[in-house]
mmCIF file of C-alpha atoms in Angstrom:
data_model
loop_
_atom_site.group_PDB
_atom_site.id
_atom_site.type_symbol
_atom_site.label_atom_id
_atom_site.label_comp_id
_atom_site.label_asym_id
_atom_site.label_seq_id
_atom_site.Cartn_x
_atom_site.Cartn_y
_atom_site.Cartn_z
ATOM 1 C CA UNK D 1 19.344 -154.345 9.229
ATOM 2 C CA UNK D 2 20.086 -152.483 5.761
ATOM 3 C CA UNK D 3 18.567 -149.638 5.492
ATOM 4 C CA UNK D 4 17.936 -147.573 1.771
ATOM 5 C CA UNK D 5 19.878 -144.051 1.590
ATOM 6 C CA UNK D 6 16.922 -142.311 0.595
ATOM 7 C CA UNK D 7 14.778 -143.874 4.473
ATOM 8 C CA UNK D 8 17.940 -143.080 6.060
ATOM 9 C CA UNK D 9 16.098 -139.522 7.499
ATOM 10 C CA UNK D 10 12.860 -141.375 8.881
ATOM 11 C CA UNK D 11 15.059 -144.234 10.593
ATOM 12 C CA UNK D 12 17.497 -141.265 12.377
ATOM 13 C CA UNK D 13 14.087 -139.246 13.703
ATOM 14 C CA UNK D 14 13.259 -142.682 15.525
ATOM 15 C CA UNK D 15 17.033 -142.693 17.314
ATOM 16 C CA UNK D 16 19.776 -144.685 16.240
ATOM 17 C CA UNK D 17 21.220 -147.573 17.165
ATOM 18 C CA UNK D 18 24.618 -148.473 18.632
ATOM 19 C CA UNK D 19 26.669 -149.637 15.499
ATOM 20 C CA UNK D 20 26.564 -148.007 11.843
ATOM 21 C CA UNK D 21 28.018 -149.493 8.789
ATOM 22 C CA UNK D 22 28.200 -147.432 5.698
ATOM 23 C CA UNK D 23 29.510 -148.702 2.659
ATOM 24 C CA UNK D 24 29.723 -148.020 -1.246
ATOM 25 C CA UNK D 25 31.901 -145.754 -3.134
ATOM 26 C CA UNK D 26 30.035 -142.531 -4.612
ATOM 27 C CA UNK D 27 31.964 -140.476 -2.328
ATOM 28 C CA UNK D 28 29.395 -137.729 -2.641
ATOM 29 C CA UNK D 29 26.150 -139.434 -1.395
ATOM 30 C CA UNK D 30 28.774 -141.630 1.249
ATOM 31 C CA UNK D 31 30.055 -138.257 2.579
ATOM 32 C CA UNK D 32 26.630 -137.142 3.307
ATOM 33 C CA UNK D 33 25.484 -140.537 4.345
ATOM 34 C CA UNK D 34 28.375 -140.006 7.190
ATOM 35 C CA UNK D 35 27.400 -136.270 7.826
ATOM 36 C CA UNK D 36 23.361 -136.909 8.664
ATOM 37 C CA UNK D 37 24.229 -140.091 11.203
ATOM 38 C CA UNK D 38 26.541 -137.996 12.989
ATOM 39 C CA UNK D 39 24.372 -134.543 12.481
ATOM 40 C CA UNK D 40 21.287 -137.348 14.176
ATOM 41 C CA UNK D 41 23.799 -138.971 16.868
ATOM 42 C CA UNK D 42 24.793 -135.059 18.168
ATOM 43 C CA UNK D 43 20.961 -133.965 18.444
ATOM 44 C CA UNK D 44 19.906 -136.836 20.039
ATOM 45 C CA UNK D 45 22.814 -136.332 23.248
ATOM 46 C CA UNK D 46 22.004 -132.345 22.870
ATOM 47 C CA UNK D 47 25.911 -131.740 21.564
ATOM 48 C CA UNK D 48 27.225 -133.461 24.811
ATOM 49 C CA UNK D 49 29.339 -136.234 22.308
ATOM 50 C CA UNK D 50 32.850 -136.101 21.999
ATOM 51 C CA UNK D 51 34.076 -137.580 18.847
ATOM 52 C CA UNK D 52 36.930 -140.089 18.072
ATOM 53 C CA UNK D 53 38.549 -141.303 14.859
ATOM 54 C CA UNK D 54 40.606 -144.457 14.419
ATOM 55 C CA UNK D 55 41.805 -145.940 11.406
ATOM 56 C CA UNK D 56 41.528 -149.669 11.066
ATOM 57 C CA UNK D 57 45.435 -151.024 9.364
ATOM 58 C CA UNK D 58 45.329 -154.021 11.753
ATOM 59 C CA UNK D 59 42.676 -156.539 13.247
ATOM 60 C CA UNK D 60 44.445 -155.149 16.408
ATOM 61 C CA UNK D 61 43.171 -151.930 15.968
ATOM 62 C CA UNK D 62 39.616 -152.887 15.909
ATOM 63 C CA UNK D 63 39.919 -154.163 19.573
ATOM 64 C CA UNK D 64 41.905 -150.253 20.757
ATOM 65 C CA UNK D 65 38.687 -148.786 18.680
ATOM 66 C CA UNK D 66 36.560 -150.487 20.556
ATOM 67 C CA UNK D 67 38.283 -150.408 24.101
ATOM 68 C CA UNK D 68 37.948 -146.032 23.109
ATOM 69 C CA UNK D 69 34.114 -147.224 22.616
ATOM 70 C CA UNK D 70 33.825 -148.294 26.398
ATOM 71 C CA UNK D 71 35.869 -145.396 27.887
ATOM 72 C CA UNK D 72 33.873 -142.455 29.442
ATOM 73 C CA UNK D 73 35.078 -139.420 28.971
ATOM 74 C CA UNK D 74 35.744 -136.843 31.538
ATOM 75 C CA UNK D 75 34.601 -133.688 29.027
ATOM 76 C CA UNK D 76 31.578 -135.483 27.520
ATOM 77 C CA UNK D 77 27.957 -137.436 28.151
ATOM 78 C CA UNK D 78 28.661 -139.122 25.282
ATOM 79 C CA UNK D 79 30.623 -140.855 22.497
ATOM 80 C CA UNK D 80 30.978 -141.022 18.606
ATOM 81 C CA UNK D 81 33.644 -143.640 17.809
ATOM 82 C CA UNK D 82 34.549 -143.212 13.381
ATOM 83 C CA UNK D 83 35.852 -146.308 12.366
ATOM 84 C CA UNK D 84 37.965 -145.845 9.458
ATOM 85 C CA UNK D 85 38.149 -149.128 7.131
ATOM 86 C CA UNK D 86 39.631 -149.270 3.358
ATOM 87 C CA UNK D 87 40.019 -152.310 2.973
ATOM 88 C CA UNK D 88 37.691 -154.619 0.719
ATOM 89 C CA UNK D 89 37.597 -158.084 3.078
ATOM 90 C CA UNK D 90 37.083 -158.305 7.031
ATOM 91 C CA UNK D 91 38.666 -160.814 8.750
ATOM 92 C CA UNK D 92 37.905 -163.253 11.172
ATOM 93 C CA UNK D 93 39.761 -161.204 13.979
ATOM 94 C CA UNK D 94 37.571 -157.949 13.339
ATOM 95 C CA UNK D 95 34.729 -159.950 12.924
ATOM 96 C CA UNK D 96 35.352 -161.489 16.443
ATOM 97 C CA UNK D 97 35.586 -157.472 17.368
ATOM 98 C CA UNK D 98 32.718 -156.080 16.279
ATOM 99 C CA UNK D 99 30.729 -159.139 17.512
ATOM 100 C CA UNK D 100 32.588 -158.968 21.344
ATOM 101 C CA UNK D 101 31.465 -155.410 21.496
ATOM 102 C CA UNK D 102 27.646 -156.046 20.047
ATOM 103 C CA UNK D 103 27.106 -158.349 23.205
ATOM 104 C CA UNK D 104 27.574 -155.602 25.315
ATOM 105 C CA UNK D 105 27.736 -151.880 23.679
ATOM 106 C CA UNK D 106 27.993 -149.111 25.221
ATOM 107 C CA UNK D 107 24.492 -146.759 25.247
ATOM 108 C CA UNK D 108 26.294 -143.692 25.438
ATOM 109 C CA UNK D 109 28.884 -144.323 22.742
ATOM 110 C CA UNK D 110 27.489 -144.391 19.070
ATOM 111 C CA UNK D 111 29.940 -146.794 16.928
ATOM 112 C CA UNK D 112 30.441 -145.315 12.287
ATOM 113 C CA UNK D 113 32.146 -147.931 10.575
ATOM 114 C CA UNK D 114 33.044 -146.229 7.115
ATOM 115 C CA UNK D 115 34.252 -148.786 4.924
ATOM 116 C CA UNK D 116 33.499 -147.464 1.094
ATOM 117 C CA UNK D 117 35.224 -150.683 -0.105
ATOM 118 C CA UNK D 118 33.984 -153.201 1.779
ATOM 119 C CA UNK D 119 31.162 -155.619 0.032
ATOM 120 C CA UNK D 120 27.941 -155.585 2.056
ATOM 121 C CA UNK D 121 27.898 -159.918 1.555
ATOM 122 C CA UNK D 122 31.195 -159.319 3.706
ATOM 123 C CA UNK D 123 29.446 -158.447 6.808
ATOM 124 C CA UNK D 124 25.912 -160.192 6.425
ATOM 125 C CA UNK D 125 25.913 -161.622 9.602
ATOM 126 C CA UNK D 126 26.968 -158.917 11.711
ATOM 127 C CA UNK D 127 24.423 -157.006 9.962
ATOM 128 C CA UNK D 128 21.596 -159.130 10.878
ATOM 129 C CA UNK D 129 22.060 -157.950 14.719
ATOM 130 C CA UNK D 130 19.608 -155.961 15.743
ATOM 131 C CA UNK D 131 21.834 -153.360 17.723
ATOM 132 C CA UNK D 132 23.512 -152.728 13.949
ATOM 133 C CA UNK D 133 22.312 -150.838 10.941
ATOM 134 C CA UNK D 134 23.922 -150.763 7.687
ATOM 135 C CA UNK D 135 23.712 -147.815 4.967
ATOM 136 C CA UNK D 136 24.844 -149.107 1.633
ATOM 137 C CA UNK D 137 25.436 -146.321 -0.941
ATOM 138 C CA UNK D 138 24.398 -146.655 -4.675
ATOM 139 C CA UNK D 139 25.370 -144.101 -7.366
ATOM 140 C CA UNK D 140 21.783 -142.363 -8.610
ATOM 141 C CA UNK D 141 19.804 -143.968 -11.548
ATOM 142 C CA UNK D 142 19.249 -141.235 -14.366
ATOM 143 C CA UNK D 143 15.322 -139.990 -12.564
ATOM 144 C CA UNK D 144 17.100 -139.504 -9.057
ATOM 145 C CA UNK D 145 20.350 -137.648 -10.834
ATOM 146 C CA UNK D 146 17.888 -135.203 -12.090
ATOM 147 C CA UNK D 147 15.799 -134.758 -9.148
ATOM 148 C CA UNK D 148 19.063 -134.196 -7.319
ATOM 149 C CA UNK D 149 20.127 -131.363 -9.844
ATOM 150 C CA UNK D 150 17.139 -129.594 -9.734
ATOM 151 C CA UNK D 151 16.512 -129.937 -5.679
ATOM 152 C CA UNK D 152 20.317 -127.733 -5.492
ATOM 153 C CA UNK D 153 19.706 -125.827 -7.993
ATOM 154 C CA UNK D 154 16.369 -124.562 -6.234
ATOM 155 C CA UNK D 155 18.680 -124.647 -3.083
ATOM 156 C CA UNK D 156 21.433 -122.005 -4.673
ATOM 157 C CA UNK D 157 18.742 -120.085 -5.412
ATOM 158 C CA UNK D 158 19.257 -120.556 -9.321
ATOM 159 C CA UNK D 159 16.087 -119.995 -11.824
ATOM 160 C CA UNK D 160 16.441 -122.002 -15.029
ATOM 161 C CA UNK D 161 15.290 -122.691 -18.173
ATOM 162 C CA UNK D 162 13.112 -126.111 -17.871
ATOM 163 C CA UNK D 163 15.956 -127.943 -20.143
ATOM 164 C CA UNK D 164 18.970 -127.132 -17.948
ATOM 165 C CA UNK D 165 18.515 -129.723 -15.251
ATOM 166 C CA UNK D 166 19.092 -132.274 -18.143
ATOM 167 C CA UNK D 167 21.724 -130.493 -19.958
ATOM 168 C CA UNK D 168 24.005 -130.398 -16.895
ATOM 169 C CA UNK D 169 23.486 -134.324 -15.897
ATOM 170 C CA UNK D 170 24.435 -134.876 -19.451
ATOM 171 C CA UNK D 171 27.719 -133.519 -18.675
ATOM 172 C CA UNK D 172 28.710 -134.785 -15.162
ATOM 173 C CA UNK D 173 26.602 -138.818 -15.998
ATOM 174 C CA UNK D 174 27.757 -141.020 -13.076
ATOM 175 C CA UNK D 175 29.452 -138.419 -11.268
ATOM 176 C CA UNK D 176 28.124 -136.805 -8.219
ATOM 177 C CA UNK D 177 30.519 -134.954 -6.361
ATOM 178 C CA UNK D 178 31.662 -133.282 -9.610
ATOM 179 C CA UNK D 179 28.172 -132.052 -10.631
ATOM 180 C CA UNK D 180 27.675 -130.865 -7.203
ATOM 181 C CA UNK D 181 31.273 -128.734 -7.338
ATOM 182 C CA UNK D 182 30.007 -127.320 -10.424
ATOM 183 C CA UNK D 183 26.330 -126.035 -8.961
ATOM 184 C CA UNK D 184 28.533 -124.455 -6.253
ATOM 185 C CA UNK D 185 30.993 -122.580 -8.668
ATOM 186 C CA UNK D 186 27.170 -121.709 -10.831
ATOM 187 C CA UNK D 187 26.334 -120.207 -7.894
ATOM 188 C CA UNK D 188 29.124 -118.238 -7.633
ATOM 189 C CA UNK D 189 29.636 -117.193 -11.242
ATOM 190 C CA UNK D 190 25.844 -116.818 -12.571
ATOM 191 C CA UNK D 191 24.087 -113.842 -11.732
ATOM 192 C CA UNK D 192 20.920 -115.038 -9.543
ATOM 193 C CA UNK D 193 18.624 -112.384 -10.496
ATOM 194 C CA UNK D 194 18.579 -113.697 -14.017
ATOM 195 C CA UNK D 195 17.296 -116.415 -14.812
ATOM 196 C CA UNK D 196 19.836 -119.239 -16.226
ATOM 197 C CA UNK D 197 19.404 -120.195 -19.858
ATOM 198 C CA UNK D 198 20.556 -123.075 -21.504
ATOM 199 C CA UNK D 199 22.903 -120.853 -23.775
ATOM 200 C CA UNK D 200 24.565 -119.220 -21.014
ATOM 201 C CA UNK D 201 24.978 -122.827 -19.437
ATOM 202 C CA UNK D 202 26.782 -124.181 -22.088
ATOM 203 C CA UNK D 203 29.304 -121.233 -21.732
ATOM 204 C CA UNK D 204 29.809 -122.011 -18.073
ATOM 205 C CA UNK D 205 30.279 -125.700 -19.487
ATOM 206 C CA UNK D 206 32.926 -124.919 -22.105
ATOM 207 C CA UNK D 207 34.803 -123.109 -19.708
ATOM 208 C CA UNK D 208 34.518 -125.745 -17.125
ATOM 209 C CA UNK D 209 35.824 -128.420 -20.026
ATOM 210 C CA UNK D 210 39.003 -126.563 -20.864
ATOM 211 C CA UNK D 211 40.577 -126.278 -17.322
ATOM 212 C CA UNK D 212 39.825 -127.243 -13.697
ATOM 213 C CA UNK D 213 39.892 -125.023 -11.014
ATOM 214 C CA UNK D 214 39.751 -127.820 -8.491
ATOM 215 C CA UNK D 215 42.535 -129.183 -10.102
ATOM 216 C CA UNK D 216 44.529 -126.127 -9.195
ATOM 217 C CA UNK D 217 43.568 -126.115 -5.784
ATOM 218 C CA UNK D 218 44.910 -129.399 -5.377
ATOM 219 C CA UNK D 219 47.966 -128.543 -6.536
ATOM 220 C CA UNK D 220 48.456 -126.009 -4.730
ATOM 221 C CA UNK D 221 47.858 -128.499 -1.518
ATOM 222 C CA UNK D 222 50.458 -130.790 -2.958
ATOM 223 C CA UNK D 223 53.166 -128.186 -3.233
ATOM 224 C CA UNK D 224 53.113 -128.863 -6.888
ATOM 225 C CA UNK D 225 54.504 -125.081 -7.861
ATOM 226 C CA UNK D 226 55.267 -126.279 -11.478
ATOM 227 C CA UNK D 227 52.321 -128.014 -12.047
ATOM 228 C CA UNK D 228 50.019 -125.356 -10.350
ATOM 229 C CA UNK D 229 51.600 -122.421 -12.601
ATOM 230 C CA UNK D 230 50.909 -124.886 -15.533
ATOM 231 C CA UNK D 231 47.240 -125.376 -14.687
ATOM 232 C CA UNK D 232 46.713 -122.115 -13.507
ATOM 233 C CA UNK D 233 48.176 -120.286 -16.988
ATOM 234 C CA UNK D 234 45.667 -122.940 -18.835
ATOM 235 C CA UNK D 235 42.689 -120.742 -17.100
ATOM 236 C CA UNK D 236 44.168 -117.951 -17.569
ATOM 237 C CA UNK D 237 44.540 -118.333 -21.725
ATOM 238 C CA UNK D 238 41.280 -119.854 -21.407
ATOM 239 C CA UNK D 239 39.785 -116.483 -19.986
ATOM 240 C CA UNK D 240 38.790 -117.928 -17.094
ATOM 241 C CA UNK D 241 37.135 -115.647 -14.161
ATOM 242 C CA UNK D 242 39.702 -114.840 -11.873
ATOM 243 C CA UNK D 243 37.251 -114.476 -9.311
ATOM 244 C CA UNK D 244 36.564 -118.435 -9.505
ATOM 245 C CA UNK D 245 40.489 -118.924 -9.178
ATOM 246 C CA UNK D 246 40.413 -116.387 -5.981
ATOM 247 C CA UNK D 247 37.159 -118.741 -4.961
ATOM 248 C CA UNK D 248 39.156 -121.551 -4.598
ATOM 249 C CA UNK D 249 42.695 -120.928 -3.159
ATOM 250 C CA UNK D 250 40.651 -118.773 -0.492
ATOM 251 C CA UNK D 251 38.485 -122.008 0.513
ATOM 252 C CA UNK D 252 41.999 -123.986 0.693
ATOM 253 C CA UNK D 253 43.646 -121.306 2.297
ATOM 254 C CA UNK D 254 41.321 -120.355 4.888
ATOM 255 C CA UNK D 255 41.257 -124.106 5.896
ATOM 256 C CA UNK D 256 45.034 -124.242 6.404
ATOM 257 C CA UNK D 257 44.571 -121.014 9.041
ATOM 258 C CA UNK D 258 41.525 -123.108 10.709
ATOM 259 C CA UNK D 259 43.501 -126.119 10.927
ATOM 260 C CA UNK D 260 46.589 -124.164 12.232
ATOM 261 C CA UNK D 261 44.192 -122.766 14.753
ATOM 262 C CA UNK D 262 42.764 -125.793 16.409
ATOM 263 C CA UNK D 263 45.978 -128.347 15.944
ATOM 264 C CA UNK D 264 46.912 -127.274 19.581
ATOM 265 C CA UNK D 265 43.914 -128.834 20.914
ATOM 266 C CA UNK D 266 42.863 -131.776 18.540
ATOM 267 C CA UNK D 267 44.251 -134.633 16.565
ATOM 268 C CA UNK D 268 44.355 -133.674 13.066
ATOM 269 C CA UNK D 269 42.024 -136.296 11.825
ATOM 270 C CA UNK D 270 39.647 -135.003 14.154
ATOM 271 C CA UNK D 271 39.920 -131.375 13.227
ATOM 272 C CA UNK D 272 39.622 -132.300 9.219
ATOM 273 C CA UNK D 273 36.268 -134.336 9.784
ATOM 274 C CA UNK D 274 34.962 -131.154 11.581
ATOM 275 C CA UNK D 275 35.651 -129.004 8.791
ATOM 276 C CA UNK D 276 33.801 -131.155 6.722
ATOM 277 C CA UNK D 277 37.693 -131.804 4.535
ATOM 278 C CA UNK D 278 36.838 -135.018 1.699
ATOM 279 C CA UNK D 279 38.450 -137.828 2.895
ATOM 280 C CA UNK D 280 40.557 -138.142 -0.314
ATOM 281 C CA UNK D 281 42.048 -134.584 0.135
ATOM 282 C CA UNK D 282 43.003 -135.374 4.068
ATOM 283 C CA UNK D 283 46.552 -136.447 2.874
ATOM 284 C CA UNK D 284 46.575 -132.843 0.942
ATOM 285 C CA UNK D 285 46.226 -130.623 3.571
ATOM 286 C CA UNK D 286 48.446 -132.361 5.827
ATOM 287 C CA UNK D 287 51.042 -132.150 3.590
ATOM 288 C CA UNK D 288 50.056 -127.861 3.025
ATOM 289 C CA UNK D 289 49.552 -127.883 6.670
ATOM 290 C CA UNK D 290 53.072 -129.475 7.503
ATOM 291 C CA UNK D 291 54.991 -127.053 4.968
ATOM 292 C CA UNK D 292 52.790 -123.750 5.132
ATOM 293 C CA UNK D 293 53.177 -122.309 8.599
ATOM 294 C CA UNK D 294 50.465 -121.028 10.726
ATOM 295 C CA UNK D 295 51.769 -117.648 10.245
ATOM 296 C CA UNK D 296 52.435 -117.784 6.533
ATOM 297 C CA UNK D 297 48.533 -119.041 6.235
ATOM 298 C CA UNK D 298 47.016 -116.146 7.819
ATOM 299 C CA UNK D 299 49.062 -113.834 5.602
ATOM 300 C CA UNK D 300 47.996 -115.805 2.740
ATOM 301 C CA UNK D 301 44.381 -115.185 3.836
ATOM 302 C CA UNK D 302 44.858 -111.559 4.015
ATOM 303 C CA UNK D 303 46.306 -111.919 0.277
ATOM 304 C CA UNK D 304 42.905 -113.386 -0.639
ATOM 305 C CA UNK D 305 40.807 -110.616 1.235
ATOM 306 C CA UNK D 306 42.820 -107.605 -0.413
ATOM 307 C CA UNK D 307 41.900 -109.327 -3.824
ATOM 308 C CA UNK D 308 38.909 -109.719 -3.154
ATOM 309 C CA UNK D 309 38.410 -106.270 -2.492
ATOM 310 C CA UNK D 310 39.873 -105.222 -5.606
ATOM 311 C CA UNK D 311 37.803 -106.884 -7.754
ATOM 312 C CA UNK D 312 34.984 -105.838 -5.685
ATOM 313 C CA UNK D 313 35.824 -102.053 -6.389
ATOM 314 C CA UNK D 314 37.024 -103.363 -10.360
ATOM 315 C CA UNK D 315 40.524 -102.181 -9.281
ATOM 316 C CA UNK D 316 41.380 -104.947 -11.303
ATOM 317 C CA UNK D 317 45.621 -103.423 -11.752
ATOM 318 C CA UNK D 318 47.526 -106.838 -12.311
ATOM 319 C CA UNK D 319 44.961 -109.328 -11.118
ATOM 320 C CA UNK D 320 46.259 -112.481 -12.466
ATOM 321 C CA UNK D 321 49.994 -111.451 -11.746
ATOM 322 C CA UNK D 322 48.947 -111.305 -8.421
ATOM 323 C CA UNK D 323 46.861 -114.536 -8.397
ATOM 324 C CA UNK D 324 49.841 -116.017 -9.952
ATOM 325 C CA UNK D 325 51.750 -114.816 -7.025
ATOM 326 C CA UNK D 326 49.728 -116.450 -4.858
ATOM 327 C CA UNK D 327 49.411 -119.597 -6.164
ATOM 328 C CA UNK D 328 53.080 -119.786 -5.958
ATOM 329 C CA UNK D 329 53.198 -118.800 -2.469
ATOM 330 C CA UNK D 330 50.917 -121.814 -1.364
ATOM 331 C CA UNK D 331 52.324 -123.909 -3.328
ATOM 332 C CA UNK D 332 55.978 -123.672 -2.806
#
């Protein structure tokens, strides 16, 4: 059965079913598409699942996914098997698969497909089972873009001007995940006992338009230093807040210590999907994570927190000499 994004909460309160399918390719709504089945799957088996990711390169690999699918654990009740599939066609191999494993799935084992390219008309039949549920994901028309705007911006905790709901979705059209980046970073730079006016949004806009702080942050990952100095002098001649800058290279940062941490234990897939890393910036931190050591990550951190502090106090000394520092530290 397909089932609409927006019923996808009343069909998980019922239970779900053996095999998900989630396709389209706003990676914000697929992301969190993803998040509530496997949020559902872990309250239903009371955290008792034990979670496994495969990516799917060969039809081969959809029969070891599967054979993972069938094996009990010896730490865990139960299973989540996360199918990883890029491609845009499914052959007749994985096909054969999928259906092999519907005759007889495994109750305790719940079975995400993500495959963002993947055309639903690809996988009609196997969607027709009734052990199978598929979650297609379609980019917001205009009404639900707003509704989604103002829903986080009650959410942050943001008062507004009636207009500013529209003036933001005027600025981030047909892009999700961006317009939700920039309510987190209005969070963080707007003062919340104040209420937001449309004037004061447009500021946060301009500023926003001249540089990108994610953009930085990514560099950084990539171990860009050139590139990173570049972007990161572009915010600084654009007066950017150097508490946004701090903002970011903390979140990367502190994710580098946290994957550091629990790489003794767990595959790095797995660790990345439990800190909640974007799919798309997977290949980024395992390139930080395999050139910035453990130890060199937790110093890093404290970098960040004695910053922090700083600014806190407005012992502001040479704030962007030291950010600069920093970005070159992570980055090299």
């Amino acid at each position: 059965m397909i089932i609409p994004q927006h019923n996808l909460d009343n069909h998980l309160k019922k239970g779900c079913v053996p095999v998900y399918w989630v396709v389209g390719q706003d990676p914000y709504l697929f992301n969190q598409t993803v998040r509530a089945i496997k949020q559902a799957w872990q309250q239903w088996t009371k955290q008792s699942s034990e979670e496994t990711v495969v990516d799917i390169q060969q039809s081969q690999n959809w029969h070891e996914g599967f054979q993972d699918a069938n094996t009990y654990s010896l730490f865990s009740e139960h299973r989540l098997l996360d199918l990883r599939f890029a491609k845009k066609t499914l052959d007749a191999a994985g096909k054969k698969a999928i259906q092999a494993y519907l005759d007889r799935p495994n109750p305790r084992c719940l079975v995400l497909i993500q495959a963002p390219e993947l055309p639903v008309k690809q996988i009609q039949a196997l969607v027709a089972h009734p052990q199978v549920a598929c979650i297609q994901v379609m980019p917001y028309a205009p009404v639900q873009f707003k509704k989604f705007i103002a829903q986080r911006l009650q959410a942050l905790q943001i008062q507004h001007e009636r207009d500013v709901p529209e003036v933001i979705y005027q600025y981030h059209q047909a892009n999700l995940l961006a317009c939700n980046q920039f309510l987190e970073l209005l969070a963080c730079m707007h003062d919340l006992s104040q209420p937001l006016t449309t004037e004061i949004l447009m500021t946060y806009l301009r500023d926003q338009s001249e540089f990108s702080i994610y953009e930085l942050g990514e560099a950084c990952l990539n171990g860009q230093t050139t590139h990173a100095i570049h972007v990161f002098r572009k915010i600084q001649d654009a007066q950017g807040e150097p508490i946004l800058v701090l903002w970011v290279l903390n979140q990367e940062i502190r994710k580098l210590v946290q994957i550091h941490h629990l790489t003794a234990s767990q595959p790095f897939q797995a660790i990345c999907q439990q800190l909640k890393i974007w799919s798309q910036k997977i290949p980024l931190y395992q390139k930080a994570w395999q050139r910035v050591s453990g130890p060199t990550a937790c110093d890093l951190l404290k970098r960040c927190q004695s910053l922090d502090e700083q600014m806190k106090s407005n012992r502001s000394g040479l704030m962007w000499q030291e950010l600069e520092n920093l970005v070159v530290l992570l980055s090299k």
